[in-house]
């Protein structure tokens, strides 16, 4: 699940217990990422705040497109599954997500969608190699500089978070095993998904 010890829910201060309880209320289980970052509750809170601030300036669809593109480039199974499944369920459908994950064009994505994913992919692939011309496509499609910055922020934030998860060996939650097999397999781009816990610790409680 992770190479870093799991935060103990009964540690003094109550911050870990609070983080676990928030997950149980929102997800029905405690996510592996929460079990990791609850070792540093202030960092977990700061990440939630930063990510929320980035999302607040974007449409949910655009945020998920940019985040998925960055996660795919980073080979982050956890982030690809988390955001690809949201994109599939609420925005473009599973077929479009599978096609995007496999590098194919899809009619479900608009030219702006594709350009957003292309820019996010370039950020995650190596921002130091980018030039101003990499912003041209979105500018030509009518996005202003603030909207372009939003895409860059979403992709850059994903570089941080995916790196934390993968460098600690944190696997995607076992619940992702229940996704449609085609979608699950297309989004499993790096580490394997965690096996179901035999004692049901990660299941709805």
PDB file of C-alpha atoms in Angstrom:
ATOM      1  CA  UNK A   1       0.000   0.000   0.000  1.00  0.00           C
ATOM      2  CA  UNK A   2       2.869   2.404   0.863  1.00  0.00           C
ATOM      3  CA  UNK A   3       6.526   2.223   1.872  1.00  0.00           C
ATOM      4  CA  UNK A   4       5.870   4.850   4.564  1.00  0.00           C
ATOM      5  CA  UNK A   5       4.202   3.779   7.759  1.00  0.00           C
ATOM      6  CA  UNK A   6       0.519   4.516   7.999  1.00  0.00           C
ATOM      7  CA  UNK A   7      -0.428   7.405  10.251  1.00  0.00           C
ATOM      8  CA  UNK A   8      -1.801   6.130  13.559  1.00  0.00           C
ATOM      9  CA  UNK A   9      -5.380   7.196  14.117  1.00  0.00           C
ATOM     10  CA  UNK A  10      -4.940   7.329  17.889  1.00  0.00           C
ATOM     11  CA  UNK A  11      -1.909   9.663  17.905  1.00  0.00           C
ATOM     12  CA  UNK A  12      -2.180  12.721  20.198  1.00  0.00           C
ATOM     13  CA  UNK A  13      -3.802  15.821  18.778  1.00  0.00           C
ATOM     14  CA  UNK A  14      -6.671  14.250  16.913  1.00  0.00           C
ATOM     15  CA  UNK A  15      -5.605  15.527  13.463  1.00  0.00           C
ATOM     16  CA  UNK A  16      -5.142  12.043  12.034  1.00  0.00           C
ATOM     17  CA  UNK A  17      -8.460  10.841  13.412  1.00  0.00           C
ATOM     18  CA  UNK A  18     -10.136  13.914  11.928  1.00  0.00           C
ATOM     19  CA  UNK A  19      -8.600  13.258   8.505  1.00  0.00           C
ATOM     20  CA  UNK A  20      -9.688   9.617   8.594  1.00  0.00           C
ATOM     21  CA  UNK A  21     -13.207  10.554   9.672  1.00  0.00           C
ATOM     22  CA  UNK A  22     -13.531  13.091   6.837  1.00  0.00           C
ATOM     23  CA  UNK A  23     -12.588  10.376   4.364  1.00  0.00           C
ATOM     24  CA  UNK A  24     -15.077   7.931   5.818  1.00  0.00           C
ATOM     25  CA  UNK A  25     -17.814  10.548   5.580  1.00  0.00           C
ATOM     26  CA  UNK A  26     -16.932  11.546   2.002  1.00  0.00           C
ATOM     27  CA  UNK A  27     -15.755   8.261   0.458  1.00  0.00           C
ATOM     28  CA  UNK A  28     -17.013   5.552   2.788  1.00  0.00           C
ATOM     29  CA  UNK A  29     -13.440   4.405   3.453  1.00  0.00           C
ATOM     30  CA  UNK A  30     -10.019   5.888   4.253  1.00  0.00           C
ATOM     31  CA  UNK A  31      -8.005   6.452   1.084  1.00  0.00           C
ATOM     32  CA  UNK A  32      -4.430   5.264   0.882  1.00  0.00           C
ATOM     33  CA  UNK A  33      -3.325   8.827   0.102  1.00  0.00           C
ATOM     34  CA  UNK A  34      -4.914   9.987   3.359  1.00  0.00           C
ATOM     35  CA  UNK A  35      -3.222   7.207   5.322  1.00  0.00           C
ATOM     36  CA  UNK A  36       0.087   8.483   3.915  1.00  0.00           C
ATOM     37  CA  UNK A  37      -0.336  12.255   4.201  1.00  0.00           C
ATOM     38  CA  UNK A  38      -2.004  12.133   7.584  1.00  0.00           C
ATOM     39  CA  UNK A  39       1.547  11.642   8.853  1.00  0.00           C
ATOM     40  CA  UNK A  40       1.813  15.368   8.135  1.00  0.00           C
ATOM     41  CA  UNK A  41      -1.704  16.763   8.672  1.00  0.00           C
ATOM     42  CA  UNK A  42      -0.622  20.341   7.876  1.00  0.00           C
ATOM     43  CA  UNK A  43       0.651  19.225   4.478  1.00  0.00           C
ATOM     44  CA  UNK A  44      -2.570  17.295   3.812  1.00  0.00           C
ATOM     45  CA  UNK A  45      -4.616  20.387   4.673  1.00  0.00           C
ATOM     46  CA  UNK A  46      -2.371  22.617   2.546  1.00  0.00           C
ATOM     47  CA  UNK A  47      -2.701  20.266  -0.430  1.00  0.00           C
ATOM     48  CA  UNK A  48      -6.494  20.211  -0.109  1.00  0.00           C
ATOM     49  CA  UNK A  49      -6.496  24.015   0.053  1.00  0.00           C
ATOM     50  CA  UNK A  50      -4.160  24.464  -2.928  1.00  0.00           C
ATOM     51  CA  UNK A  51      -6.010  21.959  -5.057  1.00  0.00           C
ATOM     52  CA  UNK A  52      -9.335  23.536  -4.165  1.00  0.00           C
ATOM     53  CA  UNK A  53      -8.059  26.997  -5.099  1.00  0.00           C
ATOM     54  CA  UNK A  54      -6.891  25.735  -8.486  1.00  0.00           C
ATOM     55  CA  UNK A  55     -10.184  23.972  -9.171  1.00  0.00           C
ATOM     56  CA  UNK A  56     -12.189  27.049  -8.176  1.00  0.00           C
ATOM     57  CA  UNK A  57     -11.029  28.954 -11.263  1.00  0.00           C
ATOM     58  CA  UNK A  58     -11.772  26.184 -13.776  1.00  0.00           C
ATOM     59  CA  UNK A  59     -14.743  24.212 -14.985  1.00  0.00           C
ATOM     60  CA  UNK A  60     -14.741  20.711 -13.488  1.00  0.00           C
ATOM     61  CA  UNK A  61     -14.411  19.224 -16.986  1.00  0.00           C
ATOM     62  CA  UNK A  62     -11.314  21.261 -17.844  1.00  0.00           C
ATOM     63  CA  UNK A  63      -9.705  20.535 -14.483  1.00  0.00           C
ATOM     64  CA  UNK A  64     -10.200  16.791 -14.910  1.00  0.00           C
ATOM     65  CA  UNK A  65      -8.907  16.856 -18.494  1.00  0.00           C
ATOM     66  CA  UNK A  66      -5.737  18.687 -17.499  1.00  0.00           C
ATOM     67  CA  UNK A  67      -5.213  16.523 -14.438  1.00  0.00           C
ATOM     68  CA  UNK A  68      -5.727  13.271 -16.313  1.00  0.00           C
ATOM     69  CA  UNK A  69      -3.318  14.305 -19.063  1.00  0.00           C
ATOM     70  CA  UNK A  70      -0.617  15.114 -16.523  1.00  0.00           C
ATOM     71  CA  UNK A  71      -1.247  11.894 -14.591  1.00  0.00           C
ATOM     72  CA  UNK A  72      -0.977   9.809 -17.748  1.00  0.00           C
ATOM     73  CA  UNK A  73       2.317  11.431 -18.698  1.00  0.00           C
ATOM     74  CA  UNK A  74       3.622  10.838 -15.154  1.00  0.00           C
ATOM     75  CA  UNK A  75       2.450   7.210 -15.257  1.00  0.00           C
ATOM     76  CA  UNK A  76       0.542   7.766 -12.045  1.00  0.00           C
ATOM     77  CA  UNK A  77      -1.992   4.967 -11.763  1.00  0.00           C
ATOM     78  CA  UNK A  78      -3.549   6.433  -8.620  1.00  0.00           C
ATOM     79  CA  UNK A  79      -4.193   9.877 -10.114  1.00  0.00           C
ATOM     80  CA  UNK A  80      -5.154   8.539 -13.543  1.00  0.00           C
ATOM     81  CA  UNK A  81      -7.772   6.254 -12.000  1.00  0.00           C
ATOM     82  CA  UNK A  82      -9.118   8.877  -9.604  1.00  0.00           C
ATOM     83  CA  UNK A  83      -9.524  11.594 -12.217  1.00  0.00           C
ATOM     84  CA  UNK A  84     -10.155   9.435 -15.247  1.00  0.00           C
ATOM     85  CA  UNK A  85     -13.073   7.772 -13.501  1.00  0.00           C
ATOM     86  CA  UNK A  86     -14.578  11.163 -12.627  1.00  0.00           C
ATOM     87  CA  UNK A  87     -14.115  12.341 -16.200  1.00  0.00           C
ATOM     88  CA  UNK A  88     -15.724   9.157 -17.509  1.00  0.00           C
ATOM     89  CA  UNK A  89     -18.701   9.272 -15.164  1.00  0.00           C
ATOM     90  CA  UNK A  90     -19.526  12.967 -15.253  1.00  0.00           C
ATOM     91  CA  UNK A  91     -18.106  14.545 -18.397  1.00  0.00           C
ATOM     92  CA  UNK A  92     -17.051  12.589 -21.492  1.00  0.00           C
ATOM     93  CA  UNK A  93     -17.829   8.908 -20.967  1.00  0.00           C
ATOM     94  CA  UNK A  94     -15.651   5.864 -20.452  1.00  0.00           C
ATOM     95  CA  UNK A  95     -14.955   5.276 -24.139  1.00  0.00           C
ATOM     96  CA  UNK A  96     -13.479   8.753 -24.584  1.00  0.00           C
ATOM     97  CA  UNK A  97     -11.302   8.369 -21.491  1.00  0.00           C
ATOM     98  CA  UNK A  98     -10.005   5.002 -22.690  1.00  0.00           C
ATOM     99  CA  UNK A  99      -9.212   6.446 -26.116  1.00  0.00           C
ATOM    100  CA  UNK A 100      -7.433   9.437 -24.582  1.00  0.00           C
ATOM    101  CA  UNK A 101      -5.430   7.177 -22.269  1.00  0.00           C
ATOM    102  CA  UNK A 102      -4.358   5.108 -25.256  1.00  0.00           C
ATOM    103  CA  UNK A 103      -3.336   8.192 -27.230  1.00  0.00           C
ATOM    104  CA  UNK A 104      -6.216   8.179 -29.709  1.00  0.00           C
ATOM    105  CA  UNK A 105      -8.355  11.107 -30.816  1.00  0.00           C
ATOM    106  CA  UNK A 106     -12.012  10.965 -29.860  1.00  0.00           C
ATOM    107  CA  UNK A 107     -15.019  12.875 -31.120  1.00  0.00           C
ATOM    108  CA  UNK A 108     -16.210  13.383 -27.548  1.00  0.00           C
ATOM    109  CA  UNK A 109     -13.374  15.859 -26.996  1.00  0.00           C
ATOM    110  CA  UNK A 110     -13.527  19.347 -28.480  1.00  0.00           C
ATOM    111  CA  UNK A 111     -10.503  21.127 -29.971  1.00  0.00           C
ATOM    112  CA  UNK A 112     -10.187  23.057 -26.689  1.00  0.00           C
ATOM    113  CA  UNK A 113     -10.336  19.801 -24.694  1.00  0.00           C
ATOM    114  CA  UNK A 114      -7.523  18.340 -26.780  1.00  0.00           C
ATOM    115  CA  UNK A 115      -5.425  21.490 -26.522  1.00  0.00           C
ATOM    116  CA  UNK A 116      -5.881  21.548 -22.738  1.00  0.00           C
ATOM    117  CA  UNK A 117      -4.674  17.958 -22.517  1.00  0.00           C
ATOM    118  CA  UNK A 118      -1.766  18.671 -24.864  1.00  0.00           C
ATOM    119  CA  UNK A 119      -0.573  21.601 -22.757  1.00  0.00           C
ATOM    120  CA  UNK A 120      -0.931  19.668 -19.501  1.00  0.00           C
ATOM    121  CA  UNK A 121       1.004  16.803 -21.052  1.00  0.00           C
ATOM    122  CA  UNK A 122       3.849  19.158 -22.008  1.00  0.00           C
ATOM    123  CA  UNK A 123       4.010  20.595 -18.492  1.00  0.00           C
ATOM    124  CA  UNK A 124       4.263  17.119 -16.977  1.00  0.00           C
ATOM    125  CA  UNK A 125       6.728  15.912 -19.619  1.00  0.00           C
ATOM    126  CA  UNK A 126       9.233  18.662 -18.853  1.00  0.00           C
ATOM    127  CA  UNK A 127       8.337  22.291 -18.280  1.00  0.00           C
ATOM    128  CA  UNK A 128      11.952  23.424 -18.743  1.00  0.00           C
ATOM    129  CA  UNK A 129      11.726  22.405 -22.404  1.00  0.00           C
ATOM    130  CA  UNK A 130       8.615  24.474 -23.094  1.00  0.00           C
ATOM    131  CA  UNK A 131       8.514  27.739 -25.012  1.00  0.00           C
ATOM    132  CA  UNK A 132       5.853  30.415 -25.297  1.00  0.00           C
ATOM    133  CA  UNK A 133       4.710  28.816 -28.535  1.00  0.00           C
ATOM    134  CA  UNK A 134       3.325  25.927 -26.470  1.00  0.00           C
ATOM    135  CA  UNK A 135       0.593  28.316 -25.311  1.00  0.00           C
ATOM    136  CA  UNK A 136      -0.343  29.404 -28.824  1.00  0.00           C
ATOM    137  CA  UNK A 137      -2.936  26.743 -29.562  1.00  0.00           C
ATOM    138  CA  UNK A 138      -5.079  27.610 -26.552  1.00  0.00           C
ATOM    139  CA  UNK A 139      -4.683  31.336 -27.230  1.00  0.00           C
ATOM    140  CA  UNK A 140      -5.806  30.811 -30.820  1.00  0.00           C
ATOM    141  CA  UNK A 141      -8.825  28.904 -29.527  1.00  0.00           C
ATOM    142  CA  UNK A 142      -9.858  31.911 -27.452  1.00  0.00           C
ATOM    143  CA  UNK A 143      -8.539  31.178 -23.956  1.00  0.00           C
ATOM    144  CA  UNK A 144      -7.120  34.151 -22.092  1.00  0.00           C
ATOM    145  CA  UNK A 145      -3.901  34.060 -20.112  1.00  0.00           C
ATOM    146  CA  UNK A 146      -5.678  33.419 -16.820  1.00  0.00           C
ATOM    147  CA  UNK A 147      -7.415  30.370 -18.264  1.00  0.00           C
ATOM    148  CA  UNK A 148      -4.138  29.080 -19.677  1.00  0.00           C
ATOM    149  CA  UNK A 149      -2.499  29.592 -16.298  1.00  0.00           C
ATOM    150  CA  UNK A 150      -5.257  27.495 -14.744  1.00  0.00           C
ATOM    151  CA  UNK A 151      -4.304  24.546 -16.976  1.00  0.00           C
ATOM    152  CA  UNK A 152      -0.630  24.957 -16.086  1.00  0.00           C
ATOM    153  CA  UNK A 153      -1.444  25.146 -12.378  1.00  0.00           C
ATOM    154  CA  UNK A 154      -3.542  21.978 -12.526  1.00  0.00           C
ATOM    155  CA  UNK A 155      -0.821  20.065 -14.375  1.00  0.00           C
ATOM    156  CA  UNK A 156       1.958  21.374 -12.136  1.00  0.00           C
ATOM    157  CA  UNK A 157       0.059  20.513  -8.978  1.00  0.00           C
ATOM    158  CA  UNK A 158      -0.404  17.007 -10.331  1.00  0.00           C
ATOM    159  CA  UNK A 159       3.354  16.704 -10.850  1.00  0.00           C
ATOM    160  CA  UNK A 160       3.804  17.364  -7.130  1.00  0.00           C
ATOM    161  CA  UNK A 161       1.084  15.065  -5.899  1.00  0.00           C
ATOM    162  CA  UNK A 162       1.721  12.154  -8.246  1.00  0.00           C
ATOM    163  CA  UNK A 163       5.419  12.308  -7.380  1.00  0.00           C
ATOM    164  CA  UNK A 164       4.640  12.103  -3.665  1.00  0.00           C
ATOM    165  CA  UNK A 165       2.392   9.085  -4.160  1.00  0.00           C
ATOM    166  CA  UNK A 166       4.708   7.160  -6.465  1.00  0.00           C
ATOM    167  CA  UNK A 167       7.928   7.935  -4.589  1.00  0.00           C
ATOM    168  CA  UNK A 168       6.353   6.477  -1.431  1.00  0.00           C
ATOM    169  CA  UNK A 169       4.956   3.423  -3.212  1.00  0.00           C
ATOM    170  CA  UNK A 170       1.385   4.460  -2.418  1.00  0.00           C
ATOM    171  CA  UNK A 171      -0.984   2.319  -4.461  1.00  0.00           C
ATOM    172  CA  UNK A 172      -4.390   3.281  -5.784  1.00  0.00           C
ATOM    173  CA  UNK A 173      -7.248   2.323  -3.485  1.00  0.00           C
ATOM    174  CA  UNK A 174      -8.577  -1.206  -3.863  1.00  0.00           C
ATOM    175  CA  UNK A 175     -12.039   0.156  -4.726  1.00  0.00           C
ATOM    176  CA  UNK A 176     -10.712   0.998  -8.194  1.00  0.00           C
ATOM    177  CA  UNK A 177     -10.609  -2.751  -8.865  1.00  0.00           C
ATOM    178  CA  UNK A 178     -14.391  -2.466  -9.258  1.00  0.00           C
ATOM    179  CA  UNK A 179     -14.240  -0.133 -12.260  1.00  0.00           C
ATOM    180  CA  UNK A 180     -15.220  -1.389 -15.697  1.00  0.00           C
ATOM    181  CA  UNK A 181     -12.249  -3.555 -16.716  1.00  0.00           C
ATOM    182  CA  UNK A 182     -11.557  -1.653 -19.946  1.00  0.00           C
ATOM    183  CA  UNK A 183     -11.459   1.689 -18.140  1.00  0.00           C
ATOM    184  CA  UNK A 184      -9.499   0.289 -15.198  1.00  0.00           C
ATOM    185  CA  UNK A 185      -6.881  -1.292 -17.439  1.00  0.00           C
ATOM    186  CA  UNK A 186      -6.494   1.811 -19.625  1.00  0.00           C
ATOM    187  CA  UNK A 187      -5.846   3.966 -16.552  1.00  0.00           C
ATOM    188  CA  UNK A 188      -3.488   1.551 -14.793  1.00  0.00           C
ATOM    189  CA  UNK A 189      -0.417   3.187 -16.280  1.00  0.00           C
ATOM    190  CA  UNK A 190       2.168   2.634 -13.544  1.00  0.00           C
ATOM    191  CA  UNK A 191       1.937   0.937 -10.162  1.00  0.00           C
ATOM    192  CA  UNK A 192      -0.716  -1.747  -9.700  1.00  0.00           C
ATOM    193  CA  UNK A 193      -3.925  -1.103  -7.793  1.00  0.00           C
ATOM    194  CA  UNK A 194      -3.878  -2.212  -4.168  1.00  0.00           C
ATOM    195  CA  UNK A 195      -5.326  -5.637  -3.477  1.00  0.00           C
ATOM    196  CA  UNK A 196      -8.564  -5.771  -1.477  1.00  0.00           C
ATOM    197  CA  UNK A 197      -7.896  -5.724   2.244  1.00  0.00           C
ATOM    198  CA  UNK A 198      -8.811  -9.105   3.776  1.00  0.00           C
ATOM    199  CA  UNK A 199     -10.227  -7.433   6.880  1.00  0.00           C
ATOM    200  CA  UNK A 200     -12.262  -4.919   4.891  1.00  0.00           C
ATOM    201  CA  UNK A 201     -10.446  -1.907   6.301  1.00  0.00           C
ATOM    202  CA  UNK A 202     -10.810   0.082   3.089  1.00  0.00           C
ATOM    203  CA  UNK A 203     -14.413  -0.845   2.422  1.00  0.00           C
ATOM    204  CA  UNK A 204     -17.410   1.236   3.353  1.00  0.00           C
ATOM    205  CA  UNK A 205     -17.922   1.291   7.093  1.00  0.00           C
TER     206      UNK A 205
END
